[in-house]
Amino acid sequence: MVNLLSAFFHQADLALAAAEYLNWTTYSANEVNLGGWLEQESTIDTTWWAEYSKGADDEWSLCVHQGSQCGPVLERRYATYITTSDIDNVVYAGVNLLRIPTTYASWVKVPGSQLYSRDQVSFLNNIETYAILKHSMHVIIDVHSLPSGVNGMAIGEATGHYGWFNNQTALNYSLQAIDSVTTYIQNSNHPESFTISPIDEPVDNTDLSAFGSASWVLKYIQAVLDRVGKVNPNIPVMFQGSFRGEEYWSSKFSPSANLVFDVHNYYFAGRGATGQNITTYICADAEDGAEEALNTGLYAFAKYSQGSAYYTAAKFSGNATVDGQGTQADYWNYMTWINNDMIHPDKASEMCA
């Protein structure tokens, strides 16, 4: 699956500081996500999940089941799952940007939350510092979940949790998390190398097409822009608008907002994608078409927008079967493409002629 960055952006008309801050209106991203590292998903590493989850379907319940061992289990994961060698490998393949999903518990302690909250930021620091200083990469710090749950899914806090919406207490803790992220970036030696993503796929009910709490999400993003701007207005905020595009949201923000829209396109869901129409849908549904689909996506979104972000990057070993050929790991692991010398986006130039 490819997470795609929209071509439509608002960029603050601000004088740059001595450091060169990223201009998303001209930047071309070739990005991968480091999913399954600082936030856990059952599908990313099914072997690890089977060993440690004790039947849980989300990180929240994994920690409940692990009890006092939750911290040691997760810290071993943080220390070993993503390494500097992984960063070297994706850079070798032309990647210039990392999106790093984190739980809100990485940034703020919330009473009653079962998510582990302690040393995630130190592990983040080791990898992002290496990526930035060694390879001049840009890093998106993604707050992938928010207190009380933003979408009822495991990635939003826990399965069945929708309580973030219209919840002032949850909003306050969310903004505390953003304050922590902003402080971390501002106190680094390279604040120009970061973008903040303060929410991921907010949906207030099980029907994605019937999302109904735009006003609450808008209130949050406007508060994030205000708080980040007071610390450093040059730090961009990236907004995944609950599957509503730039056209839906842009008029609700000031033209001067330092805001970039992140559009998630799921080609495997509800699109009628097959191996035969693979390049039409930019999907990967059969082995023979996977390379063509990957390169078509990389080429098309580099040419017509600000680039693309592949989910996920260094490691994906999920064993779920797909409608076509192979398992999910054959399509969701960017290292598969690297190791098999399959990344050649120029080959797709005729597809988008």
CSV table of C-alpha atoms in Angstrom, one decimal:
chain,number,residue,atom,x,y,z
A,1,MET,CA,0.0,0.0,0.0
A,2,VAL,CA,1.2,3.5,-0.8
A,3,ASN,CA,0.4,6.5,1.3
A,4,LEU,CA,0.4,9.5,-1.0
A,5,LEU,CA,1.1,13.1,-0.3
A,6,SER,CA,-1.2,15.5,-2.0
A,7,ALA,CA,0.1,18.1,-4.4
A,8,PHE,CA,-2.0,20.9,-2.8
A,9,PHE,CA,-0.3,22.7,0.1
A,10,HIS,CA,-0.5,25.9,2.1
A,11,GLN,CA,2.9,27.3,2.9
A,12,ALA,CA,3.5,30.1,5.3
A,13,ASP,CA,5.0,33.2,3.7
A,14,LEU,CA,7.7,33.6,6.2
A,15,ALA,CA,11.3,34.5,6.0
A,16,LEU,CA,13.5,31.4,6.5
A,17,ALA,CA,15.9,31.3,9.4
A,18,ALA,CA,19.6,30.6,8.8
A,19,ALA,CA,18.7,26.9,8.4
A,20,GLU,CA,16.9,25.9,5.2
A,21,TYR,CA,13.4,24.8,6.1
A,22,LEU,CA,11.5,22.5,3.9
A,23,ASN,CA,9.2,24.0,1.2
A,24,TRP,CA,6.6,21.4,0.6
A,25,THR,CA,5.4,23.2,-2.5
A,26,THR,CA,8.6,22.4,-4.3
A,27,TYR,CA,9.9,19.3,-2.4
A,28,SER,CA,9.7,15.9,-4.1
A,29,ALA,CA,9.3,13.2,-1.5
A,30,ASN,CA,10.3,9.6,-1.9
A,31,GLU,CA,9.3,8.4,1.5
A,32,VAL,CA,8.9,5.3,3.6
A,33,ASN,CA,7.1,4.7,6.9
A,34,LEU,CA,8.8,3.1,9.9
A,35,GLY,CA,5.6,1.3,11.0
A,36,GLY,CA,5.7,-1.4,13.6
A,37,TRP,CA,8.7,0.2,15.4
A,38,LEU,CA,7.5,2.8,18.0
A,39,GLU,CA,3.9,1.8,17.5
A,40,GLN,CA,2.8,-1.8,17.1
A,41,GLU,CA,0.4,-3.3,14.6
A,42,SER,CA,-0.6,-6.9,14.5
A,43,THR,CA,-0.2,-7.3,10.8
A,44,ILE,CA,3.3,-5.9,10.4
A,45,ASP,CA,5.3,-8.6,12.1
A,46,THR,CA,3.0,-11.5,12.7
A,47,THR,CA,5.7,-13.8,14.1
A,48,TRP,CA,6.6,-11.2,16.8
A,49,TRP,CA,2.9,-10.5,17.5
A,50,ALA,CA,2.1,-14.2,17.9
A,51,GLU,CA,4.9,-14.5,20.5
A,52,TYR,CA,4.1,-11.5,22.6
A,53,SER,CA,0.5,-10.5,22.1
A,54,LYS,CA,-1.1,-13.3,24.1
A,55,GLY,CA,-4.1,-13.1,21.9
A,56,ALA,CA,-4.4,-9.3,21.8
A,57,ASP,CA,-5.5,-7.5,18.6
A,58,ASP,CA,-3.9,-4.2,19.5
A,59,GLU,CA,-1.0,-2.7,21.4
A,60,TRP,CA,-3.2,-1.5,24.2
A,61,SER,CA,-4.3,-5.1,25.0
A,62,LEU,CA,-0.8,-6.5,24.4
A,63,CYS,CA,0.4,-4.3,27.3
A,64,VAL,CA,-2.5,-5.4,29.4
A,65,HIS,CA,-1.7,-9.0,28.8
A,66,GLN,CA,2.0,-8.5,29.3
A,67,GLY,CA,1.6,-6.6,32.5
A,68,SER,CA,5.0,-5.7,34.0
A,69,GLN,CA,6.7,-7.1,31.0
A,70,CYS,CA,5.2,-4.7,28.6
A,71,GLY,CA,8.0,-2.2,29.0
A,72,PRO,CA,10.9,-4.7,28.6
A,73,VAL,CA,9.2,-6.4,25.6
A,74,LEU,CA,8.6,-3.1,23.8
A,75,GLU,CA,12.0,-1.6,24.6
A,76,ARG,CA,13.7,-4.7,23.0
A,77,ARG,CA,11.5,-4.0,20.0
A,78,TYR,CA,12.5,-0.3,19.9
A,79,ALA,CA,16.2,-1.2,20.2
A,80,THR,CA,16.3,-3.9,17.5
A,81,TYR,CA,13.5,-3.6,14.9
A,82,ILE,CA,14.8,-0.5,13.1
A,83,THR,CA,18.6,0.1,12.9
A,84,THR,CA,20.9,2.4,11.2
A,85,SER,CA,21.6,-0.3,8.6
A,86,ASP,CA,17.9,-0.2,7.6
A,87,ILE,CA,18.2,3.6,7.1
A,88,ASP,CA,21.3,3.1,4.9
A,89,ASN,CA,19.4,0.5,2.8
A,90,VAL,CA,16.4,2.7,2.1
A,91,VAL,CA,18.7,5.7,1.3
A,92,TYR,CA,20.6,3.5,-1.2
A,93,ALA,CA,17.2,2.9,-2.9
A,94,GLY,CA,16.6,6.7,-3.2
A,95,VAL,CA,14.5,7.4,-0.2
A,96,ASN,CA,14.8,10.9,1.2
A,97,LEU,CA,12.1,11.1,3.8
A,98,LEU,CA,11.0,9.1,6.8
A,99,ARG,CA,7.6,9.1,8.4
A,100,ILE,CA,7.9,7.7,11.9
A,101,PRO,CA,4.6,6.7,13.5
A,102,THR,CA,4.5,7.0,17.3
A,103,THR,CA,1.7,6.6,19.9
A,104,TYR,CA,0.6,9.6,21.9
A,105,ALA,CA,2.1,7.7,24.9
A,106,SER,CA,5.5,8.5,23.5
A,107,TRP,CA,4.9,12.1,24.3
A,108,VAL,CA,2.4,12.4,27.2
A,109,LYS,CA,1.3,10.3,30.1
A,110,VAL,CA,-2.5,9.9,30.1
A,111,PRO,CA,-4.3,8.6,33.2
A,112,GLY,CA,-5.9,5.2,32.6
A,113,SER,CA,-4.1,4.6,29.3
A,114,GLN,CA,-2.6,1.1,28.9
A,115,LEU,CA,-0.1,2.2,26.2
A,116,TYR,CA,3.5,2.1,27.3
A,117,SER,CA,4.9,5.6,28.1
A,118,ARG,CA,8.6,5.9,28.9
A,119,ASP,CA,11.6,5.8,26.6
A,120,GLN,CA,10.3,5.8,23.0
A,121,VAL,CA,11.8,9.3,22.3
A,122,SER,CA,15.3,8.2,23.1
A,123,PHE,CA,15.1,5.5,20.5
A,124,LEU,CA,13.5,7.9,18.0
A,125,ASN,CA,16.4,10.3,18.7
A,126,ASN,CA,19.0,7.8,17.8
A,127,ILE,CA,17.5,6.9,14.4
A,128,GLU,CA,16.4,10.4,13.3
A,129,THR,CA,19.7,11.9,14.3
A,130,TYR,CA,21.5,9.4,12.2
A,131,ALA,CA,19.2,9.8,9.2
A,132,ILE,CA,19.4,13.5,9.3
A,133,LEU,CA,23.2,14.0,10.0
A,134,LYS,CA,24.4,11.0,7.9
A,135,HIS,CA,22.0,11.2,5.0
A,136,SER,CA,20.3,14.7,5.2
A,137,MET,CA,16.9,13.1,5.3
A,138,HIS,CA,13.7,14.9,6.3
A,139,VAL,CA,11.6,13.3,9.1
A,140,ILE,CA,7.9,13.4,9.7
A,141,ILE,CA,7.0,12.7,13.4
A,142,ASP,CA,3.6,11.1,13.2
A,143,VAL,CA,1.4,11.1,16.3
A,144,HIS,CA,-0.5,8.0,15.1
A,145,SER,CA,-3.0,7.7,17.9
A,146,LEU,CA,-4.7,10.1,20.3
A,147,PRO,CA,-6.2,9.7,23.8
A,148,SER,CA,-9.5,7.9,23.9
A,149,GLY,CA,-9.2,6.8,20.2
A,150,VAL,CA,-9.6,8.6,16.9
A,151,ASN,CA,-11.0,5.8,14.6
A,152,GLY,CA,-12.0,2.7,16.5
A,153,MET,CA,-9.1,0.8,15.1
A,154,ALA,CA,-6.0,-0.6,16.8
A,155,ILE,CA,-3.9,2.2,15.3
A,156,GLY,CA,-6.1,4.9,16.8
A,157,GLU,CA,-5.5,3.8,20.4
A,158,ALA,CA,-7.3,0.5,20.7
A,159,THR,CA,-10.0,-1.4,18.9
A,160,GLY,CA,-13.4,0.1,19.5
A,161,HIS,CA,-12.1,3.3,20.9
A,162,TYR,CA,-13.8,6.4,19.4
A,163,GLY,CA,-13.8,8.6,22.5
A,164,TRP,CA,-11.5,11.4,21.3
A,165,PHE,CA,-14.3,13.2,19.5
A,166,ASN,CA,-16.0,16.0,21.4
A,167,ASN,CA,-13.9,15.2,24.4
A,168,GLN,CA,-12.2,18.2,25.9
A,169,THR,CA,-10.0,16.2,28.2
A,170,ALA,CA,-8.7,14.1,25.4
A,171,LEU,CA,-8.1,17.2,23.3
A,172,ASN,CA,-6.1,18.8,26.1
A,173,TYR,CA,-3.9,15.7,26.4
A,174,SER,CA,-3.5,15.6,22.6
A,175,LEU,CA,-2.3,19.2,22.5
A,176,GLN,CA,0.1,18.3,25.4
A,177,ALA,CA,1.5,15.6,23.2
A,178,ILE,CA,2.0,18.1,20.3
A,179,ASP,CA,3.7,20.5,22.7
A,180,SER,CA,6.1,17.7,23.6
A,181,VAL,CA,6.8,16.9,19.9
A,182,THR,CA,7.3,20.6,19.1
A,183,THR,CA,9.7,21.1,22.0
A,184,TYR,CA,11.6,18.0,21.0
A,185,ILE,CA,12.0,19.3,17.5
A,186,GLN,CA,12.8,22.9,18.5
A,187,ASN,CA,15.5,21.7,21.0
A,188,SER,CA,17.2,19.5,18.5
A,189,ASN,CA,20.1,20.8,16.5
A,190,HIS,CA,18.1,20.5,13.3
A,191,PRO,CA,14.5,21.7,13.6
A,192,GLU,CA,14.5,22.4,9.9
A,193,SER,CA,14.6,18.7,9.3
A,194,PHE,CA,11.1,17.9,10.7
A,195,THR,CA,7.4,18.0,9.9
A,196,ILE,CA,4.7,17.3,12.5
A,197,SER,CA,1.8,15.0,11.7
A,198,PRO,CA,-0.6,15.4,14.6
A,199,ILE,CA,-3.4,12.9,13.7
A,200,ASP,CA,-3.9,9.8,11.5
A,201,GLU,CA,-7.1,8.8,9.8
A,202,PRO,CA,-9.7,10.3,12.2
A,203,VAL,CA,-13.1,8.7,11.8
A,204,ASP,CA,-15.9,8.8,14.3
A,205,ASN,CA,-17.8,5.8,13.3
A,206,THR,CA,-17.4,2.5,11.4
A,207,ASP,CA,-18.6,3.9,8.1
A,208,LEU,CA,-15.7,5.9,6.6
A,209,SER,CA,-17.9,7.5,4.1
A,210,ALA,CA,-20.1,9.0,6.9
A,211,PHE,CA,-17.5,10.8,8.9
A,212,GLY,CA,-19.4,13.5,10.8
A,213,SER,CA,-17.1,15.3,13.2
A,214,ALA,CA,-15.2,17.6,10.9
A,215,SER,CA,-15.6,20.5,13.3
A,216,TRP,CA,-13.8,18.8,16.1
A,217,VAL,CA,-10.9,17.7,13.9
A,218,LEU,CA,-10.7,21.3,12.5
A,219,LYS,CA,-10.7,22.7,16.0
A,220,TYR,CA,-7.7,20.4,16.9
A,221,ILE,CA,-5.7,21.1,13.7
A,222,GLN,CA,-6.2,24.9,14.1
A,223,ALA,CA,-5.0,24.6,17.7
A,224,VAL,CA,-2.0,22.6,16.6
A,225,LEU,CA,-1.1,25.2,14.0
A,226,ASP,CA,-1.4,27.9,16.6
A,227,ARG,CA,0.8,26.1,19.2
A,228,VAL,CA,3.5,25.0,16.7
A,229,GLY,CA,3.5,28.5,15.1
A,230,LYS,CA,4.2,30.2,18.4
A,231,VAL,CA,7.3,28.0,19.0
A,232,ASN,CA,8.6,28.0,15.4
A,233,PRO,CA,6.3,29.0,12.4
A,234,ASN,CA,8.8,27.4,10.0
A,235,ILE,CA,7.9,23.8,11.2
A,236,PRO,CA,5.3,22.4,8.8
A,237,VAL,CA,2.2,20.6,10.0
A,238,MET,CA,1.0,17.6,8.0
A,239,PHE,CA,-2.7,16.8,8.1
A,240,GLN,CA,-4.4,13.6,7.2
A,241,GLY,CA,-7.9,14.8,6.7
A,242,SER,CA,-10.0,11.7,7.4
A,243,PHE,CA,-10.1,10.8,3.7
A,244,ARG,CA,-11.4,14.2,2.8
A,245,GLY,CA,-9.0,15.9,0.4
A,246,GLU,CA,-7.5,19.3,0.1
A,247,GLU,CA,-10.6,20.7,-1.7
A,248,TYR,CA,-12.7,19.8,1.3
A,249,TRP,CA,-10.4,21.4,4.0
A,250,SER,CA,-8.4,24.2,2.4
A,251,SER,CA,-11.0,26.9,2.7
A,252,LYS,CA,-11.2,26.3,6.4
A,253,PHE,CA,-7.6,27.4,7.0
A,254,SER,CA,-5.8,30.6,6.6
A,255,PRO,CA,-3.9,30.8,3.3
A,256,SER,CA,-0.8,31.6,5.3
A,257,ALA,CA,-1.0,28.3,7.3
A,258,ASN,CA,2.1,26.2,7.2
A,259,LEU,CA,0.0,23.2,6.4
A,260,VAL,CA,0.6,20.2,4.0
A,261,PHE,CA,-2.2,17.7,3.2
A,262,ASP,CA,-1.5,14.0,3.5
A,263,VAL,CA,-3.8,11.9,1.3
A,264,HIS,CA,-4.0,8.2,2.0
A,265,ASN,CA,-5.0,6.2,-1.1
A,266,TYR,CA,-5.9,2.5,-0.4
A,267,TYR,CA,-6.0,0.8,-3.7
A,268,PHE,CA,-6.7,-2.6,-2.3
A,269,ALA,CA,-10.0,-1.6,-0.7
A,270,GLY,CA,-13.2,-1.1,-2.7
A,271,ARG,CA,-11.4,-0.2,-6.0
A,272,GLY,CA,-11.9,-3.3,-8.1
A,273,ALA,CA,-8.2,-3.7,-8.5
A,274,THR,CA,-6.9,-6.8,-10.2
A,275,GLY,CA,-3.7,-8.0,-11.8
A,276,GLN,CA,-5.2,-7.0,-15.2
A,277,ASN,CA,-5.9,-3.3,-14.3
A,278,ILE,CA,-2.9,-3.0,-12.1
A,279,THR,CA,-1.4,0.2,-13.7
A,280,THR,CA,-4.8,1.8,-13.8
A,281,TYR,CA,-5.3,1.6,-10.1
A,282,ILE,CA,-1.6,1.7,-9.1
A,283,CYS,CA,-2.1,-1.5,-7.1
A,284,ALA,CA,-0.2,-4.6,-6.4
A,285,ASP,CA,-2.4,-7.6,-6.7
A,286,ALA,CA,-0.3,-10.2,-8.5
A,287,GLU,CA,3.4,-10.9,-8.5
A,288,ASP,CA,3.9,-10.2,-12.2
A,289,GLY,CA,2.2,-6.8,-11.9
A,290,ALA,CA,3.6,-5.7,-8.5
A,291,GLU,CA,6.8,-4.2,-9.9
A,292,GLU,CA,5.0,-2.4,-12.6
A,293,ALA,CA,2.5,-1.0,-10.1
A,294,LEU,CA,5.2,0.1,-7.6
A,295,ASN,CA,7.1,2.0,-10.3
A,296,THR,CA,4.0,3.5,-11.8
A,297,GLY,CA,3.1,4.8,-8.4
A,298,LEU,CA,6.5,6.2,-7.7
A,299,TYR,CA,6.8,7.8,-11.1
A,300,ALA,CA,3.2,9.2,-11.2
A,301,PHE,CA,3.1,10.8,-7.8
A,302,ALA,CA,6.6,12.2,-8.2
A,303,LYS,CA,5.6,13.8,-11.5
A,304,TYR,CA,2.2,15.1,-10.6
A,305,SER,CA,2.4,15.8,-6.8
A,306,GLN,CA,5.0,16.1,-4.1
A,307,GLY,CA,5.8,12.4,-4.0
A,308,SER,CA,4.7,9.3,-2.2
A,309,ALA,CA,5.2,7.5,1.1
A,310,TYR,CA,5.3,3.7,1.2
A,311,TYR,CA,3.8,1.8,4.1
A,312,THR,CA,5.9,0.3,5.4
A,313,ALA,CA,9.6,0.4,5.1
A,314,ALA,CA,12.3,-1.8,6.5
A,315,LYS,CA,10.3,-4.6,7.9
A,316,PHE,CA,7.0,-6.2,7.1
A,317,SER,CA,6.5,-9.9,7.6
A,318,GLY,CA,2.7,-10.2,7.8
A,319,ASN,CA,1.4,-13.5,6.5
A,320,ALA,CA,-2.1,-12.6,5.5
A,321,THR,CA,-3.1,-13.9,2.1
A,322,VAL,CA,-4.1,-11.6,-0.7
A,323,ASP,CA,-6.6,-11.9,-3.5
A,324,GLY,CA,-4.1,-12.9,-6.2
A,325,GLN,CA,-0.8,-14.3,-5.3
A,326,GLY,CA,1.5,-14.5,-2.3
A,327,THR,CA,1.0,-12.9,1.1
A,328,GLN,CA,0.7,-9.3,2.4
A,329,ALA,CA,4.5,-9.2,3.1
A,330,ASP,CA,5.1,-9.6,-0.7
A,331,TYR,CA,3.5,-6.2,-1.3
A,332,TRP,CA,3.9,-4.1,1.9
A,333,ASN,CA,7.6,-4.5,2.6
A,334,TYR,CA,9.7,-1.9,0.8
A,335,MET,CA,12.9,-4.0,1.4
A,336,THR,CA,11.5,-6.6,-0.9
A,337,TRP,CA,11.6,-4.2,-3.8
A,338,ILE,CA,15.1,-3.0,-2.8
A,339,ASN,CA,16.6,-6.5,-2.4
A,340,ASN,CA,15.1,-7.6,-5.7
A,341,ASP,CA,16.3,-4.6,-7.6
A,342,MET,CA,12.7,-3.7,-8.6
A,343,ILE,CA,12.7,0.1,-8.0
A,344,HIS,CA,13.0,1.7,-11.4
A,345,PRO,CA,10.3,4.4,-11.7
A,346,ASP,CA,11.5,5.7,-15.0
A,347,LYS,CA,10.3,2.5,-16.6
A,348,ALA,CA,6.7,3.8,-15.9
A,349,SER,CA,7.1,7.0,-17.8
A,350,GLU,CA,4.9,5.7,-20.7
A,351,MET,CA,2.1,4.7,-18.4
A,352,CYS,CA,1.4,8.4,-17.5
A,353,ALA,CA,2.1,9.9,-20.9
